[in-house]
Amino acid sequence: MLRRLFDKLLIANIEKEKTDFSGYLSLLDSGYFHDKVCYGIAEDRRGFLNVDPVNQPGALYIGGMGSGKSISARFTLLTRLFSNSEHDLYILVDPLKGMTDYACMFPLKENVATALGSPAKIIPVIDMIHAEIMDRKDAFSKVNAPNIYEYEKIMRRKDPDYKLARIFLYIEEFHSVPNSEQLKFSYKCDTPGTSAYKLKEITRVGRSYGVTMTAMSQRCTPDDFPSTLKPGITQLMAFRVNNPGDAAAANLPQAADIRMEQRGRCVYEGGQIQFPYLPDDSAEVLIKKYYKPLRAKLLKYQVKDYHNALSGEGNDGMVWVKPMKEI
């Protein structure tokens, strides 16, 4: 059953060294993916594209319906979870639908919070993550730590096991977000205190504080993914697109040549990537084997606070979450 993970590799010209299923399991067991993010099998690497999210933060997956971008993003997210779940908080957002491709993660309530089916729920997500970043900024400045790695080194002098939680924000249907009534990004992104401004700050400085945003979108025009957010995106991947202009907007025109049957195939600045297919039953078996509840620290809000904020719509979807002493 599990070996079906790589049954749907459709491109044969990528070498198999360390990319068959046995090699993948060996890399999981060896810690190869620890503190890293895996973006599939890259031709130029002749193996997995594995990056440090602090030094190479953020990703944008673009592609038409049926191109495999969501299943590919799920592979990246699950590979991260298998190797790092005890250190990670995953916040999954889909303003339009239910993010069904990620349903195998929904039961993992100690690590996973979801905001599904309502554009309004993007507001508490953004506000809470930004508040966590601001608390981390204050904490880092007190000990002169430039980034999360240096901060942890300093804190481990007192607590050898100290680990600050990494936060991974995944947003499906991102093209619906910037111009939503709740965000109005282009009008408000330069106004401090607005959620639009906070989203820009998350992509601009989040990496130093352990926050990584990944967006999935059918299009990549400036209206769909504003240029002010692009500096926080180092991994831009274009899958099969419905319109060649969408590939050109991403500056990856080769995506227009990807064929219909090449699901999970994309191009990026280094060449071409094939994402392995990880079926639901295999994902569930691997979750049972590798999953560990979150034990790393959050400074502002705990996971239960994210669940509470996102479970109801309150005042047009915005839930005020603050410690009682601040209210």
Tab-separated table of C-alpha atoms in Angstrom:
chain	number	residue	atom	x	y	z
A	1	MET	CA	0.000	0.000	0.000
A	2	LEU	CA	2.613	2.517	1.023
A	3	ARG	CA	4.704	1.962	-2.068
A	4	ARG	CA	1.990	3.663	-4.115
A	5	LEU	CA	3.618	6.893	-2.923
A	6	PHE	CA	5.802	6.934	-6.012
A	7	ASP	CA	3.604	4.961	-8.396
A	8	LYS	CA	2.417	8.148	-10.087
A	9	LEU	CA	5.770	9.674	-10.950
A	10	LEU	CA	5.034	10.496	-14.570
A	11	ILE	CA	8.383	11.893	-15.654
A	12	ALA	CA	11.084	9.295	-16.141
A	13	ASN	CA	14.090	11.571	-16.678
A	14	ILE	CA	14.647	12.278	-12.987
A	15	GLU	CA	17.219	9.963	-11.471
A	16	LYS	CA	15.891	7.668	-8.755
A	17	GLU	CA	18.790	8.059	-6.351
A	18	LYS	CA	17.257	8.690	-2.916
A	19	THR	CA	13.855	9.292	-4.483
A	20	ASP	CA	12.184	5.877	-4.420
A	21	PHE	CA	9.922	5.008	-1.513
A	22	SER	CA	12.532	3.092	0.464
A	23	GLY	CA	14.916	6.013	0.085
A	24	TYR	CA	12.209	8.405	1.267
A	25	LEU	CA	11.586	6.371	4.422
A	26	SER	CA	15.308	6.137	5.071
A	27	LEU	CA	15.614	9.909	4.827
A	28	LEU	CA	12.682	10.353	7.224
A	29	ASP	CA	14.299	7.998	9.730
A	30	SER	CA	17.720	9.605	9.367
A	31	GLY	CA	16.469	13.109	10.196
A	32	TYR	CA	17.247	14.440	6.717
A	33	PHE	CA	14.065	16.534	6.704
A	34	HIS	CA	14.465	17.825	10.258
A	35	ASP	CA	14.077	21.629	10.386
A	36	LYS	CA	13.777	21.645	6.582
A	37	VAL	CA	11.002	21.908	3.992
A	38	CYS	CA	10.891	19.488	1.050
A	39	TYR	CA	9.635	20.685	-2.343
A	40	GLY	CA	9.517	17.444	-4.313
A	41	ILE	CA	12.086	15.828	-6.596
A	42	ALA	CA	14.122	18.384	-8.546
A	43	GLU	CA	15.901	17.536	-11.781
A	44	ASP	CA	18.795	19.880	-11.086
A	45	ARG	CA	19.319	18.282	-7.651
A	46	ARG	CA	18.796	14.707	-8.855
A	47	GLY	CA	16.852	14.224	-5.637
A	48	PHE	CA	14.671	16.060	-3.152
A	49	LEU	CA	14.743	19.849	-3.035
A	50	ASN	CA	15.172	20.315	0.710
A	51	VAL	CA	15.526	23.880	2.066
A	52	ASP	CA	15.891	25.751	5.343
A	53	PRO	CA	12.673	27.804	5.820
A	54	VAL	CA	14.499	30.506	7.811
A	55	ASN	CA	16.974	31.180	5.013
A	56	GLN	CA	14.604	30.340	2.139
A	57	PRO	CA	11.113	31.147	3.409
A	58	GLY	CA	7.735	31.001	1.785
A	59	ALA	CA	6.323	29.326	-1.299
A	60	LEU	CA	3.729	30.044	-3.959
A	61	TYR	CA	2.192	27.166	-5.909
A	62	ILE	CA	0.256	28.305	-8.989
A	63	GLY	CA	-1.655	26.132	-11.416
A	64	GLY	CA	-5.025	25.407	-12.930
A	65	MET	CA	-7.602	22.979	-11.595
A	66	GLY	CA	-6.386	19.402	-11.829
A	67	SER	CA	-2.710	20.373	-12.151
A	68	GLY	CA	-1.816	18.710	-8.849
A	69	LYS	CA	-0.717	21.815	-6.969
A	70	SER	CA	-2.768	21.076	-3.842
A	71	ILE	CA	-1.693	17.444	-3.670
A	72	SER	CA	1.896	18.614	-4.157
A	73	ALA	CA	1.601	21.227	-1.418
A	74	ARG	CA	0.183	18.521	0.818
A	75	PHE	CA	3.243	16.339	0.144
A	76	THR	CA	5.473	19.223	1.259
A	77	LEU	CA	3.385	19.810	4.374
A	78	LEU	CA	3.130	16.141	5.340
A	79	THR	CA	6.853	15.542	4.847
A	80	ARG	CA	7.465	18.447	7.208
A	81	LEU	CA	4.975	17.003	9.705
A	82	PHE	CA	6.498	13.516	9.629
A	83	SER	CA	9.879	14.931	10.640
A	84	ASN	CA	8.998	17.959	12.791
A	85	SER	CA	5.459	17.751	14.187
A	86	GLU	CA	6.540	18.139	17.824
A	87	HIS	CA	8.032	21.520	16.891
A	88	ASP	CA	5.368	22.874	14.508
A	89	LEU	CA	1.994	24.597	14.504
A	90	TYR	CA	0.161	24.239	11.185
A	91	ILE	CA	-2.591	26.730	10.328
A	92	LEU	CA	-4.609	25.697	7.280
A	93	VAL	CA	-6.775	28.300	5.547
A	94	ASP	CA	-9.190	27.919	2.640
A	95	PRO	CA	-11.463	30.977	2.271
A	96	LEU	CA	-13.692	29.364	-0.357
A	97	LYS	CA	-13.889	25.628	0.267
A	98	GLY	CA	-13.025	22.930	2.775
A	99	MET	CA	-9.394	22.023	1.994
A	100	THR	CA	-10.380	18.359	1.625
A	101	ASP	CA	-6.946	17.328	0.348
A	102	TYR	CA	-5.603	18.066	3.837
A	103	ALA	CA	-8.377	16.301	5.775
A	104	CYS	CA	-5.982	13.652	7.110
A	105	MET	CA	-4.401	16.403	9.233
A	106	PHE	CA	-7.618	17.813	10.709
A	107	PRO	CA	-7.746	15.347	13.652
A	108	LEU	CA	-4.277	16.450	14.822
A	109	LYS	CA	-5.753	19.192	17.007
A	110	GLU	CA	-2.628	19.608	19.138
A	111	ASN	CA	-0.721	20.858	16.085
A	112	VAL	CA	-3.309	21.845	13.489
A	113	ALA	CA	-5.832	24.705	13.391
A	114	THR	CA	-8.127	25.285	10.424
A	115	ALA	CA	-10.004	28.289	9.035
A	116	LEU	CA	-12.246	26.971	6.293
A	117	GLY	CA	-15.053	28.183	4.077
A	118	SER	CA	-15.163	31.850	5.090
A	119	PRO	CA	-12.921	34.723	3.912
A	120	ALA	CA	-13.653	36.449	7.235
A	121	LYS	CA	-11.618	33.861	9.117
A	122	ILE	CA	-8.400	35.084	7.490
A	123	ILE	CA	-8.563	38.107	9.815
A	124	PRO	CA	-8.083	36.361	13.187
A	125	VAL	CA	-5.461	34.109	11.583
A	126	ILE	CA	-3.414	37.090	10.423
A	127	ASP	CA	-3.905	39.057	13.625
A	128	MET	CA	-2.865	36.202	15.905
A	129	ILE	CA	0.204	35.201	13.911
A	130	HIS	CA	1.305	38.832	13.732
A	131	ALA	CA	0.862	39.157	17.517
A	132	GLU	CA	3.067	36.081	17.995
A	133	ILE	CA	5.730	37.630	15.757
A	134	MET	CA	5.647	40.883	17.725
A	135	ASP	CA	6.103	39.024	21.025
A	136	ARG	CA	9.009	37.119	19.506
A	137	LYS	CA	10.511	40.349	18.227
A	138	ASP	CA	10.470	41.763	21.767
A	139	ALA	CA	11.908	38.563	23.246
A	140	PHE	CA	14.688	38.377	20.637
A	141	SER	CA	15.655	42.027	21.123
A	142	LYS	CA	16.073	41.558	24.866
A	143	VAL	CA	18.856	39.027	24.293
A	144	ASN	CA	20.202	40.527	21.025
A	145	ALA	CA	19.197	37.503	18.938
A	146	PRO	CA	18.873	38.272	15.197
A	147	ASN	CA	16.813	35.176	14.372
A	148	ILE	CA	15.123	32.132	15.837
A	149	TYR	CA	18.234	29.952	15.685
A	150	GLU	CA	20.320	32.370	17.742
A	151	TYR	CA	17.475	32.936	20.189
A	152	GLU	CA	17.160	29.201	20.818
A	153	LYS	CA	20.917	28.892	21.379
A	154	ILE	CA	20.724	31.550	24.075
A	155	MET	CA	17.650	30.026	25.735
A	156	ARG	CA	19.240	26.572	25.787
A	157	ARG	CA	21.853	27.829	28.227
A	158	LYS	CA	19.124	27.581	30.851
A	159	ASP	CA	16.944	24.885	29.265
A	160	PRO	CA	18.844	22.421	27.025
A	161	ASP	CA	15.560	21.267	25.441
A	162	TYR	CA	14.218	24.728	24.607
A	163	LYS	CA	12.505	24.955	21.218
A	164	LEU	CA	10.321	27.763	19.884
A	165	ALA	CA	7.456	26.502	17.741
A	166	ARG	CA	7.641	27.025	14.010
A	167	ILE	CA	4.398	28.288	12.489
A	168	PHE	CA	3.407	27.171	8.994
A	169	LEU	CA	0.560	29.117	7.405
A	170	TYR	CA	-0.966	27.390	4.365
A	171	ILE	CA	-3.541	29.350	2.340
A	172	GLU	CA	-5.497	27.693	-0.473
A	173	GLU	CA	-7.315	29.750	-3.130
A	174	PHE	CA	-5.069	32.680	-2.278
A	175	HIS	CA	-6.277	34.682	-5.303
A	176	SER	CA	-9.527	35.224	-3.361
A	177	VAL	CA	-7.737	36.834	-0.404
A	178	PRO	CA	-6.162	40.194	-1.440
A	179	ASN	CA	-9.358	41.736	-2.815
A	180	SER	CA	-11.717	40.239	-0.257
A	181	GLU	CA	-14.044	42.621	1.543
A	182	GLN	CA	-12.360	41.702	4.813
A	183	LEU	CA	-8.770	42.445	3.740
A	184	LYS	CA	-8.763	44.978	0.853
A	185	PHE	CA	-5.016	44.484	0.639
A	186	SER	CA	-4.094	47.052	-2.019
A	187	TYR	CA	-5.904	49.829	-0.130
A	188	LYS	CA	-4.746	49.010	3.399
A	189	CYS	CA	-1.353	47.273	3.178
A	190	ASP	CA	0.517	50.479	4.078
A	191	THR	CA	-1.734	51.370	7.012
A	192	PRO	CA	-0.265	50.120	10.312
A	193	GLY	CA	-2.686	48.149	12.428
A	194	THR	CA	-4.746	46.787	9.561
A	195	SER	CA	-4.785	43.079	8.796
A	196	ALA	CA	-3.483	43.850	5.304
A	197	TYR	CA	-0.443	45.573	6.818
A	198	LYS	CA	0.053	42.654	9.219
A	199	LEU	CA	-0.052	40.128	6.364
A	200	LYS	CA	2.666	42.104	4.596
A	201	GLU	CA	4.725	42.086	7.803
A	202	ILE	CA	4.261	38.326	8.200
A	203	THR	CA	5.772	37.700	4.768
A	204	ARG	CA	8.429	40.391	5.211
A	205	VAL	CA	9.894	39.483	8.620
A	206	GLY	CA	8.195	36.236	9.610
A	207	ARG	CA	11.052	33.980	8.548
A	208	SER	CA	13.435	35.335	11.211
A	209	TYR	CA	10.846	34.493	13.863
A	210	GLY	CA	10.005	31.000	12.622
A	211	VAL	CA	6.913	31.794	10.526
A	212	THR	CA	6.555	30.470	6.968
A	213	MET	CA	3.658	31.226	4.620
A	214	THR	CA	2.749	29.009	1.684
A	215	ALA	CA	0.064	30.093	-0.776
A	216	MET	CA	-1.754	28.140	-3.470
A	217	SER	CA	-3.445	30.020	-6.302
A	218	GLN	CA	-4.798	29.471	-9.787
A	219	ARG	CA	-3.282	32.743	-10.962
A	220	CYS	CA	-0.290	34.983	-10.264
A	221	THR	CA	-1.226	38.423	-11.586
A	222	PRO	CA	-0.539	41.445	-9.334
A	223	ASP	CA	-4.225	41.435	-8.368
A	224	ASP	CA	-4.077	37.777	-7.335
A	225	PHE	CA	-0.720	37.873	-5.553
A	226	PRO	CA	0.443	41.443	-4.818
A	227	SER	CA	4.053	42.286	-5.652
A	228	THR	CA	4.601	43.592	-2.101
A	229	LEU	CA	4.262	40.010	-0.847
A	230	LYS	CA	6.705	38.458	-3.317
A	231	PRO	CA	9.929	39.330	-1.419
A	232	GLY	CA	8.783	36.870	1.250
A	233	ILE	CA	8.408	34.073	-1.301
A	234	THR	CA	11.582	32.256	-2.312
A	235	GLN	CA	10.014	29.131	-3.812
A	236	LEU	CA	7.783	30.006	-6.771
A	237	MET	CA	6.454	26.929	-8.538
A	238	ALA	CA	4.243	26.926	-11.621
A	239	PHE	CA	2.192	23.836	-12.475
A	240	ARG	CA	0.073	23.365	-15.591
A	241	VAL	CA	-1.846	26.583	-16.146
A	242	ASN	CA	-5.117	27.224	-17.950
A	243	ASN	CA	-3.797	30.352	-19.627
A	244	PRO	CA	-0.201	30.864	-20.857
A	245	GLY	CA	-0.443	34.388	-19.492
A	246	ASP	CA	-0.621	32.965	-15.965
A	247	ALA	CA	2.766	31.286	-16.474
A	248	ALA	CA	4.211	34.471	-17.919
A	249	ALA	CA	2.954	36.441	-14.893
A	250	ALA	CA	4.983	34.098	-12.698
A	251	ASN	CA	8.000	34.584	-14.979
A	252	LEU	CA	7.994	30.823	-15.585
A	253	PRO	CA	6.648	30.538	-19.153
A	254	GLN	CA	7.772	26.889	-19.398
A	255	ALA	CA	4.749	25.958	-17.285
A	256	ALA	CA	2.605	26.441	-20.384
A	257	ASP	CA	4.269	23.313	-21.847
A	258	ILE	CA	3.263	20.982	-18.996
A	259	ARG	CA	0.787	18.412	-20.309
A	260	MET	CA	-2.606	17.566	-18.822
A	261	GLU	CA	-1.473	14.109	-17.682
A	262	GLN	CA	1.597	15.449	-15.869
A	263	ARG	CA	-0.065	16.086	-12.520
A	264	GLY	CA	2.346	17.180	-9.822
A	265	ARG	CA	4.827	18.444	-12.405
A	266	CYS	CA	6.006	22.054	-12.101
A	267	VAL	CA	8.788	24.403	-13.062
A	268	TYR	CA	10.785	26.667	-10.766
A	269	GLU	CA	13.847	28.854	-11.177
A	270	GLY	CA	16.158	25.830	-10.910
A	271	GLY	CA	14.412	23.788	-13.591
A	272	GLN	CA	11.710	21.165	-13.145
A	273	ILE	CA	10.208	19.392	-10.132
A	274	GLN	CA	8.049	16.292	-9.847
A	275	PHE	CA	6.056	15.897	-6.646
A	276	PRO	CA	5.379	12.309	-5.596
A	277	TYR	CA	1.773	11.295	-5.074
A	278	LEU	CA	0.930	10.438	-1.466
A	279	PRO	CA	-2.532	8.807	-1.234
A	280	ASP	CA	-4.724	9.270	1.822
A	281	ASP	CA	-4.319	5.744	3.199
A	282	SER	CA	-0.519	5.962	2.963
A	283	ALA	CA	-0.542	9.388	4.601
A	284	GLU	CA	-2.596	8.064	7.513
A	285	VAL	CA	-0.204	5.152	8.072
A	286	LEU	CA	2.809	7.487	8.042
A	287	ILE	CA	1.076	9.920	10.399
A	288	LYS	CA	0.532	7.086	12.890
A	289	LYS	CA	4.202	6.175	12.657
A	290	TYR	CA	5.817	9.621	12.795
A	291	TYR	CA	3.361	12.108	14.314
A	292	LYS	CA	4.142	13.686	17.699
A	293	PRO	CA	2.039	16.351	19.467
A	294	LEU	CA	3.417	19.868	19.723
A	295	ARG	CA	5.801	20.416	22.631
A	296	ALA	CA	7.712	23.485	21.418
A	297	LYS	CA	6.788	26.866	22.900
A	298	LEU	CA	4.460	29.604	21.658
A	299	LEU	CA	4.800	33.046	23.238
A	300	LYS	CA	1.475	34.814	22.629
A	301	TYR	CA	-1.321	32.308	22.133
A	302	GLN	CA	-1.581	28.584	22.643
A	303	VAL	CA	-3.037	26.185	20.067
A	304	LYS	CA	-6.380	26.138	21.904
A	305	ASP	CA	-6.627	29.904	21.374
A	306	TYR	CA	-6.376	29.431	17.615
A	307	HIS	CA	-9.098	26.792	17.761
A	308	ASN	CA	-11.331	29.083	19.812
A	309	ALA	CA	-10.773	32.039	17.485
A	310	LEU	CA	-11.489	30.078	14.321
A	311	SER	CA	-14.354	27.880	15.473
A	312	GLY	CA	-17.038	30.574	15.264
A	313	GLU	CA	-17.672	33.625	13.140
A	314	GLY	CA	-18.493	36.070	15.936
A	315	ASN	CA	-18.648	39.621	14.588
A	316	ASP	CA	-18.534	38.996	10.837
A	317	GLY	CA	-15.938	36.286	11.351
A	318	MET	CA	-13.582	38.283	13.553
A	319	VAL	CA	-12.953	36.977	17.058
A	320	TRP	CA	-11.188	39.134	19.627
A	321	VAL	CA	-8.590	37.011	21.366
A	322	LYS	CA	-6.635	38.636	24.175
A	323	PRO	CA	-5.515	37.663	27.653
A	324	MET	CA	-8.137	38.761	30.190
A	325	LYS	CA	-5.769	41.282	31.769
A	326	GLU	CA	-5.541	43.131	28.427
A	327	ILE	CA	-9.311	43.368	27.877
